[in-house]
Amino acid sequence: MTKSLVRRASTALSPLVFLIASTAPVYAKEAPAKAAAPAAVNPQSEAAKAWNFAPSDVPVDSNIVFGVLPNGMKYALLKNSTPKDSVVLRMRFAVGSFAEAEDQRGLAHFLEHMAFNGSKGVPEGEMIKLLERKGLAFGADTNASTGFDETIYKLDLPNASDDLIDTGLMLMRETGSELTIDPAAVDRERGIILSERRARDTYQLRNLIDQLDFQMKGMTVANRIPVGTEEVIKTAPAARLRDLYDRYYRPERATLVMVGDFDPAAVEAKIKARFSDWKGRGPAGADPDIGNVDYKRAAAADDFIDPAIQDSVTIAAFKPWTLDPDTKAKRARKLAEDIGEAIVSRRLAKIALNEDSPILTGYFSDAEGWKTFDQVTVGVVAKEGAWKDALALAEQEQRRAVQHGFTQAEVDEQLANRRTALKNAVAGVTTRRSDALADTLIGAAEGDFVVVRPETSQALFEAAAPSLTAAAVTAAFRARMQGLSPPLARVSAKKPIDGGTGAILAALRASTEVAVAAPTEAANAAFAYDNFGTPGKIVSDERVDDLGIRRIRFANNVMLNIKTTDFQKDKVMLSLRVDGGSLLATRDDPTKVSLASSIMLGGLEAHSVDELRSVLAGKTVSPGFGMGTDTFGGSALTSPEDFGLQAKLMAAFLTHPGYRPDGLALIRRVLPQQYAANDATPAAVLGRDAGGILANNDPRSQTPPLDKMMTLDWAQLKPVVADSFAHGAIEVGVVGDIGEQAAIDAIAATFGALPERRAAFDPRTDARVRQFATDRSERTLIHKGPAEQAELRVYWPARDDSDLGEAMRLNLLARVMQLMLTEELREKLGESYSPGAAASLSDEFPGYGHVFAASNVDHKDLATTRAAIFAIAKELREKPVDADLIDRARKPLVEAMVKSRRENSYWLNYVAEATSHADRLDRSRKGIGEVEAATPAQLQALAKRYLVDDNALVIKAVSDKAGK
């Protein structure tokens, strides 16, 4: 069987994550290579052989129950209690778009849809409703995905009851062998899939297809994008879906994974009872021939031009894939290779922070392609128009690494980061998340790697680390780079390249003639901000007993709220709220504090951002400092051991921000790339303009012009935030696995040691005035995507969230509307893949909020979609919601609320402001009860009050090519 293209991207930690998306290809995912080893230490059972860990000398996680049925279906079970009383199911079929014939392009994905549209035991249209009645929300808890060589079905069960487990297993068996694939149901689904295909037809997808076609000539990859072709989706008969289903949905291609709060022995018995009699129908499908790349192909170049695309450069090279079993020796070698690759990425990230750099960020990655090829890629995101300099930089940094190798300081930094990551993984072993564990097991379905416990990974690392000198890592990297095909250079740009691909290839050749010097060894300085003065004294100390929250005030008025939890072992969340935020902006000067959201890119007075990466190597800390609506600060995830350092880092950004020119220069390189995509799709143009329209054209809610943003500088920002940074009220929230006294001591020594602060947050009443649009005339926004792409949104003004009961009922009403929209627009009309509805009720602007319905549709269907949305609003006004519908909306909402209470992130929302907004703690106490108590009559009353046609504001986004 084939395996997905897998990629290991070695990217250094970068604050750019807050500004730009990852540059790694969207088809990439991480997984090691296939297992086999000389000195076996694992069981030699049939299951061990089926999962391919029997011959390995890497010890498998013995807590996992691996199995294989006589019919060939594999399964893996793991008892895990994070989150408590829940179960994650995954079922993988080793088939994807590669298996399609030319007249089946898109049918593997189509088949995934049909799994939700009728089987022998579950009539068409009932599967999702069945799950909703049991508390699962479509999309959040019930989903599926189709790749080139696999299709995965996903159920996240909100509890571990026998009923839910039995239901989940029943549905997976129905999917595996009992789908009806009724021709009429197939015809009804065509419009939905066309809607999904239409929504995905973006410049990013076109760029990906162009990239695959250029880099992987000789393979079928570019012609087997899972979303398929419009012609096949429109015309393929049900028999062609049935052909794919019968040949590839078979027990020998199926893997079932379950992780959660259950008894593995009991669940294993259920699996055997449910799946043992499953047999394939007809002849089995063969593994598809996907071709191969031409390793002797001469150096070549490609360009992709689109006004919305990020300017970027990649240089890729290939060599044939070879079977490389998962052994201790392989892992040691891969560790050395990974460190070398990470150092190249780190060097590129460092260069990106130079004030005059031609790049925004960079990476080095490698990939294993479906047991066919090995690929290495060096890539950068370029400053607009600077592709030639960026190309030279990428080529030369890769060559510098090969010719001159790495320094010991660089190696030690990477070892420190990996050692800490493994240490944290071991510390948190008892609270690993079930979904992550299940996904790892699904990734191991082909036997490409042995699933191990964190302790094993740590032990293997420590055994190899002493030998990883700079010379050893250099040697491993050089060996990795040997035997590669000639380079394939590719540039994406907003404007045509003078000279086209010939110019790109000439630039590449010219760069190879430039000599590269050895890297310099740099010594790391110690973190400069270790002493903030005499630790603060506590003047107030009280507890909110029922919620487990402790509230403290120091003598300097700094507020500290703590909630200790055991949800995630050795993980702590720290929140900092400093009075101020975007409320400091004015109508006359709406960009007054815009740069504050990226203030951490300016580094600290004593350390640049790049220096901080080295200084803090091996520490579980992150800058976590920016801006919210009414606060400066942010949140960070750290460990108990590094909690004090995390507090010092955040305090340093408050007391000694660097306002460095290199950070400002980076922001100015990023902004044009961001703005270029602001009108590329319906969602993008709505994201740019809808907020300002809804807020009655308040300039503070509008997207500022790029020209204005490019003029902003630190000198303008600094005096605006100075008072808040020096005197504004401070509230710190701490949630997680940390002792109260340890948290108190760390905050006392940092924020508690600062000069006196204001005792309370400034209400800034005037700045909190927001008015819903008074002009309710329909708005049309123009995007530059394909002609048929459109999106319609209908907004009804509502209220803020101050009335908990009404806020919860409005959220429930929106969920009811979501289900009705899905039934009408997706299931009946087949016009939209993912219609939606939600309530957005402000907790920052009194009286401000709205309920909205939205749908991505074909331009020709705008009128019928609009009519359907208003018809649903009318129905909600005119009659109470029926019992089944409200039940299907309520149960998943309640289950989600219950589940969220077992998450640190949920509690941080309350703990972060438990002193300044103590009144909002009641929301945690009473929110679930309000949802459970809501009646159909109450929802109807809300619909009558808010979902009024005359109050609605319609905004649609259409293409500039529509109707042409």
Tab-separated table of C-alpha atoms in Angstrom, residues 261-499:
chain	number	residue	atom	x	y	z
A	261	ASP	CA	-11.898	6.337	29.378
A	262	PHE	CA	-12.962	2.710	28.843
A	263	ASP	CA	-12.021	-0.858	29.693
A	264	PRO	CA	-9.907	-2.107	26.753
A	265	ALA	CA	-10.852	-5.743	27.335
A	266	ALA	CA	-14.559	-4.963	27.205
A	267	VAL	CA	-14.173	-2.817	24.100
A	268	GLU	CA	-11.991	-5.419	22.394
A	269	ALA	CA	-14.792	-7.942	22.872
A	270	LYS	CA	-17.242	-5.491	21.291
A	271	ILE	CA	-14.919	-4.998	18.307
A	272	LYS	CA	-14.576	-8.733	17.733
A	273	ALA	CA	-18.329	-9.200	17.943
A	274	ARG	CA	-19.034	-6.317	15.584
A	275	PHE	CA	-16.332	-6.767	12.928
A	276	SER	CA	-15.215	-10.406	12.822
A	277	ASP	CA	-17.814	-11.434	10.230
A	278	TRP	CA	-16.919	-8.579	7.867
A	279	LYS	CA	-15.785	-9.821	4.473
A	280	GLY	CA	-14.875	-7.900	1.338
A	281	ARG	CA	-17.188	-7.966	-1.660
A	282	GLY	CA	-15.819	-9.027	-5.018
A	283	PRO	CA	-12.195	-8.746	-6.102
A	284	ALA	CA	-9.899	-6.573	-4.012
A	285	GLY	CA	-8.463	-3.411	-5.514
A	286	ALA	CA	-4.758	-3.320	-6.283
A	287	ASP	CA	-2.371	-0.751	-4.869
A	288	PRO	CA	-2.420	2.070	-7.414
A	289	ASP	CA	0.562	2.839	-9.633
A	290	ILE	CA	1.343	6.490	-8.904
A	291	GLY	CA	4.489	6.745	-11.039
A	292	ASN	CA	7.803	8.238	-9.970
A	293	VAL	CA	9.813	11.403	-10.340
A	294	ASP	CA	12.643	11.681	-12.851
A	295	TYR	CA	15.786	11.720	-10.715
A	296	LYS	CA	17.965	12.517	-13.754
A	297	ARG	CA	15.924	15.545	-14.724
A	298	ALA	CA	18.049	18.635	-15.316
A	299	ALA	CA	17.815	21.651	-13.055
A	300	ALA	CA	14.575	23.488	-13.797
A	301	ALA	CA	12.502	26.462	-12.705
A	302	ASP	CA	8.826	27.281	-12.334
A	303	ASP	CA	6.809	30.338	-11.444
A	304	PHE	CA	3.276	30.850	-10.185
A	305	ILE	CA	1.743	34.292	-10.461
A	306	ASP	CA	-1.298	35.499	-8.573
A	307	PRO	CA	-1.977	38.927	-7.044
A	308	ALA	CA	-2.917	37.344	-3.698
A	309	ILE	CA	-0.069	34.855	-3.322
A	310	GLN	CA	2.765	35.235	-0.856
A	311	ASP	CA	6.039	35.952	-2.612
A	312	SER	CA	8.058	32.842	-1.904
A	313	VAL	CA	10.957	30.740	-3.137
A	314	THR	CA	11.592	27.018	-2.810
A	315	ILE	CA	14.507	24.896	-3.981
A	316	ALA	CA	13.703	21.191	-3.933
A	317	ALA	CA	15.679	18.063	-4.813
A	318	PHE	CA	14.852	14.346	-4.812
A	319	LYS	CA	16.342	10.901	-4.527
A	320	PRO	CA	14.747	7.439	-4.553
A	321	TRP	CA	13.078	6.289	-1.352
A	322	THR	CA	14.601	3.282	0.343
A	323	LEU	CA	13.094	1.066	3.020
A	324	ASP	CA	14.459	2.268	6.341
A	325	PRO	CA	13.068	0.248	9.263
A	326	ASP	CA	12.341	1.939	12.570
A	327	THR	CA	15.284	1.032	14.775
A	328	LYS	CA	17.269	2.674	17.528
A	329	ALA	CA	20.063	3.280	15.052
A	330	LYS	CA	17.715	4.950	12.597
A	331	ARG	CA	16.281	7.186	15.305
A	332	ALA	CA	19.760	8.249	16.357
A	333	ARG	CA	20.675	9.056	12.775
A	334	LYS	CA	17.421	10.928	12.213
A	335	LEU	CA	18.015	12.935	15.374
A	336	ALA	CA	21.348	14.132	14.002
A	337	GLU	CA	19.765	14.940	10.636
A	338	ASP	CA	16.869	16.764	12.262
A	339	ILE	CA	19.197	18.910	14.317
A	340	GLY	CA	21.132	19.902	11.211
A	341	GLU	CA	17.928	20.759	9.364
A	342	ALA	CA	16.646	22.740	12.336
A	343	ILE	CA	19.860	24.749	12.439
A	344	VAL	CA	19.419	25.743	8.793
A	345	SER	CA	15.866	26.838	9.600
A	346	ARG	CA	17.176	28.700	12.629
A	347	ARG	CA	19.726	30.537	10.503
A	348	LEU	CA	17.021	31.568	8.050
A	349	ALA	CA	14.826	32.785	10.903
A	350	LYS	CA	17.745	34.838	12.200
A	351	ILE	CA	18.333	36.401	8.790
A	352	ALA	CA	14.620	37.209	8.517
A	353	LEU	CA	14.977	39.527	11.500
A	354	ASN	CA	17.726	41.621	9.938
A	355	GLU	CA	16.459	45.120	9.288
A	356	ASP	CA	17.264	44.955	5.560
A	357	SER	CA	16.441	41.282	5.045
A	358	PRO	CA	14.809	40.205	1.752
A	359	ILE	CA	12.838	37.457	3.536
A	360	LEU	CA	10.106	37.243	6.138
A	361	THR	CA	10.827	33.718	7.323
A	362	GLY	CA	12.384	30.508	6.075
A	363	TYR	CA	12.561	26.768	6.615
A	364	PHE	CA	14.407	23.618	5.681
A	365	SER	CA	12.370	20.419	5.439
A	366	ASP	CA	12.524	16.884	4.188
A	367	ALA	CA	9.773	14.556	3.029
A	368	GLU	CA	9.138	10.910	2.265
A	369	GLY	CA	6.678	10.577	-0.600
A	370	TRP	CA	4.430	7.533	-0.553
A	371	LYS	CA	7.327	5.088	-0.356
A	372	THR	CA	8.503	6.480	-3.691
A	373	PHE	CA	10.901	9.396	-3.159
A	374	ASP	CA	12.834	11.383	-0.594
A	375	GLN	CA	12.654	15.150	-0.964
A	376	VAL	CA	14.551	18.012	0.650
A	377	THR	CA	13.414	21.610	0.359
A	378	VAL	CA	14.790	24.933	1.451
A	379	GLY	CA	12.169	27.651	1.304
A	380	VAL	CA	11.632	31.286	2.216
A	381	VAL	CA	8.818	33.810	2.166
A	382	ALA	CA	10.216	36.806	0.349
A	383	LYS	CA	9.713	40.516	0.642
A	384	GLU	CA	7.415	41.561	-2.180
A	385	GLY	CA	9.420	41.791	-5.388
A	386	ALA	CA	12.627	40.464	-3.784
A	387	TRP	CA	12.531	36.933	-5.168
A	388	LYS	CA	16.026	37.079	-6.662
A	389	ASP	CA	17.723	38.072	-3.405
A	390	ALA	CA	15.593	35.550	-1.510
A	391	LEU	CA	16.538	32.776	-3.940
A	392	ALA	CA	20.224	33.515	-3.554
A	393	LEU	CA	19.924	33.636	0.211
A	394	ALA	CA	18.143	30.253	0.394
A	395	GLU	CA	20.555	28.547	-1.970
A	396	GLN	CA	23.615	29.908	-0.208
A	397	GLU	CA	22.444	29.069	3.309
A	398	GLN	CA	21.777	25.479	2.305
A	399	ARG	CA	25.184	25.281	0.641
A	400	ARG	CA	26.867	26.959	3.617
A	401	ALA	CA	25.527	24.199	5.847
A	402	VAL	CA	26.816	21.475	3.537
A	403	GLN	CA	30.245	23.032	2.987
A	404	HIS	CA	31.001	24.406	6.431
A	405	GLY	CA	28.689	22.542	8.765
A	406	PHE	CA	27.470	23.744	12.130
A	407	THR	CA	28.862	25.200	15.312
A	408	GLN	CA	28.646	23.522	18.683
A	409	ALA	CA	26.596	26.412	20.047
A	410	GLU	CA	24.001	25.838	17.332
A	411	VAL	CA	23.875	22.133	18.073
A	412	ASP	CA	23.615	22.716	21.813
A	413	GLU	CA	20.666	25.088	21.326
A	414	GLN	CA	18.747	22.479	19.380
A	415	LEU	CA	19.624	19.735	21.859
A	416	ALA	CA	18.368	21.925	24.697
A	417	ASN	CA	15.056	22.514	22.937
A	418	ARG	CA	14.546	18.822	22.249
A	419	ARG	CA	15.594	17.779	25.738
A	420	THR	CA	13.042	20.135	27.255
A	421	ALA	CA	10.280	19.003	24.908
A	422	LEU	CA	10.929	15.378	25.852
A	423	LYS	CA	11.147	16.223	29.540
A	424	ASN	CA	7.765	17.964	29.342
A	425	ALA	CA	6.287	15.018	27.440
A	426	VAL	CA	7.437	12.601	30.140
A	427	ALA	CA	6.123	14.853	32.889
A	428	GLY	CA	2.751	15.022	31.181
A	429	VAL	CA	2.520	11.344	30.257
A	430	THR	CA	-0.500	10.687	32.481
A	431	THR	CA	-2.517	13.519	30.925
A	432	ARG	CA	-1.781	13.054	27.241
A	433	ARG	CA	-4.779	14.001	25.144
A	434	SER	CA	-6.843	11.195	23.675
A	435	ASP	CA	-7.274	12.811	20.255
A	436	ALA	CA	-3.519	13.273	19.810
A	437	LEU	CA	-2.843	9.682	20.864
A	438	ALA	CA	-5.502	8.383	18.489
A	439	ASP	CA	-4.070	10.368	15.597
A	440	THR	CA	-0.599	8.985	16.338
A	441	LEU	CA	-1.948	5.441	16.257
A	442	ILE	CA	-3.743	6.089	12.985
A	443	GLY	CA	-0.447	7.417	11.608
A	444	ALA	CA	1.170	4.105	12.553
A	445	ALA	CA	-1.444	2.031	10.719
A	446	GLU	CA	0.923	1.167	7.868
A	447	GLY	CA	3.594	-0.037	10.283
A	448	ASP	CA	5.990	2.760	9.363
A	449	PHE	CA	7.005	3.460	12.941
A	450	VAL	CA	6.722	2.024	16.418
A	451	VAL	CA	4.408	3.862	18.821
A	452	VAL	CA	6.390	4.445	22.011
A	453	ARG	CA	5.890	6.081	25.368
A	454	PRO	CA	7.527	9.457	26.026
A	455	GLU	CA	9.946	7.802	28.451
A	456	THR	CA	11.255	5.645	25.619
A	457	SER	CA	11.752	8.627	23.341
A	458	GLN	CA	13.575	10.438	26.124
A	459	ALA	CA	15.841	7.462	26.830
A	460	LEU	CA	16.715	7.072	23.139
A	461	PHE	CA	17.479	10.784	22.928
A	462	GLU	CA	19.738	10.761	25.989
A	463	ALA	CA	21.562	7.712	24.661
A	464	ALA	CA	22.318	9.471	21.388
A	465	ALA	CA	22.845	13.037	22.587
A	466	PRO	CA	26.400	12.688	23.952
A	467	SER	CA	27.665	11.706	20.499
A	468	LEU	CA	26.005	14.658	18.759
A	469	THR	CA	28.951	16.980	18.410
A	470	ALA	CA	29.027	19.673	15.765
A	471	ALA	CA	31.178	17.371	13.633
A	472	ALA	CA	28.722	14.479	13.977
A	473	VAL	CA	25.694	16.593	13.077
A	474	THR	CA	27.573	18.080	10.133
A	475	ALA	CA	28.473	14.623	8.872
A	476	ALA	CA	24.878	13.399	9.190
A	477	PHE	CA	23.555	16.440	7.333
A	478	ARG	CA	26.079	16.036	4.543
A	479	ALA	CA	25.151	12.370	4.174
A	480	ARG	CA	21.495	13.358	4.030
A	481	MET	CA	22.242	15.776	1.187
A	482	GLN	CA	24.187	13.278	-0.921
A	483	GLY	CA	22.719	11.657	-4.008
A	484	LEU	CA	20.064	14.281	-4.657
A	485	SER	CA	18.743	15.160	-8.094
A	486	PRO	CA	19.501	18.556	-9.658
A	487	PRO	CA	17.618	21.421	-7.974
A	488	LEU	CA	14.104	22.524	-8.904
A	489	ALA	CA	13.661	26.211	-8.151
A	490	ARG	CA	10.179	27.654	-7.846
A	491	VAL	CA	9.000	31.228	-7.281
A	492	SER	CA	5.515	32.427	-6.443
A	493	ALA	CA	4.927	36.134	-6.958
A	494	LYS	CA	2.208	38.719	-7.317
A	495	LYS	CA	3.472	40.068	-10.637
A	496	PRO	CA	5.002	38.346	-13.670
A	497	ILE	CA	8.745	37.805	-13.401
A	498	ASP	CA	10.848	39.557	-15.979
A	499	GLY	CA	12.443	36.811	-18.018
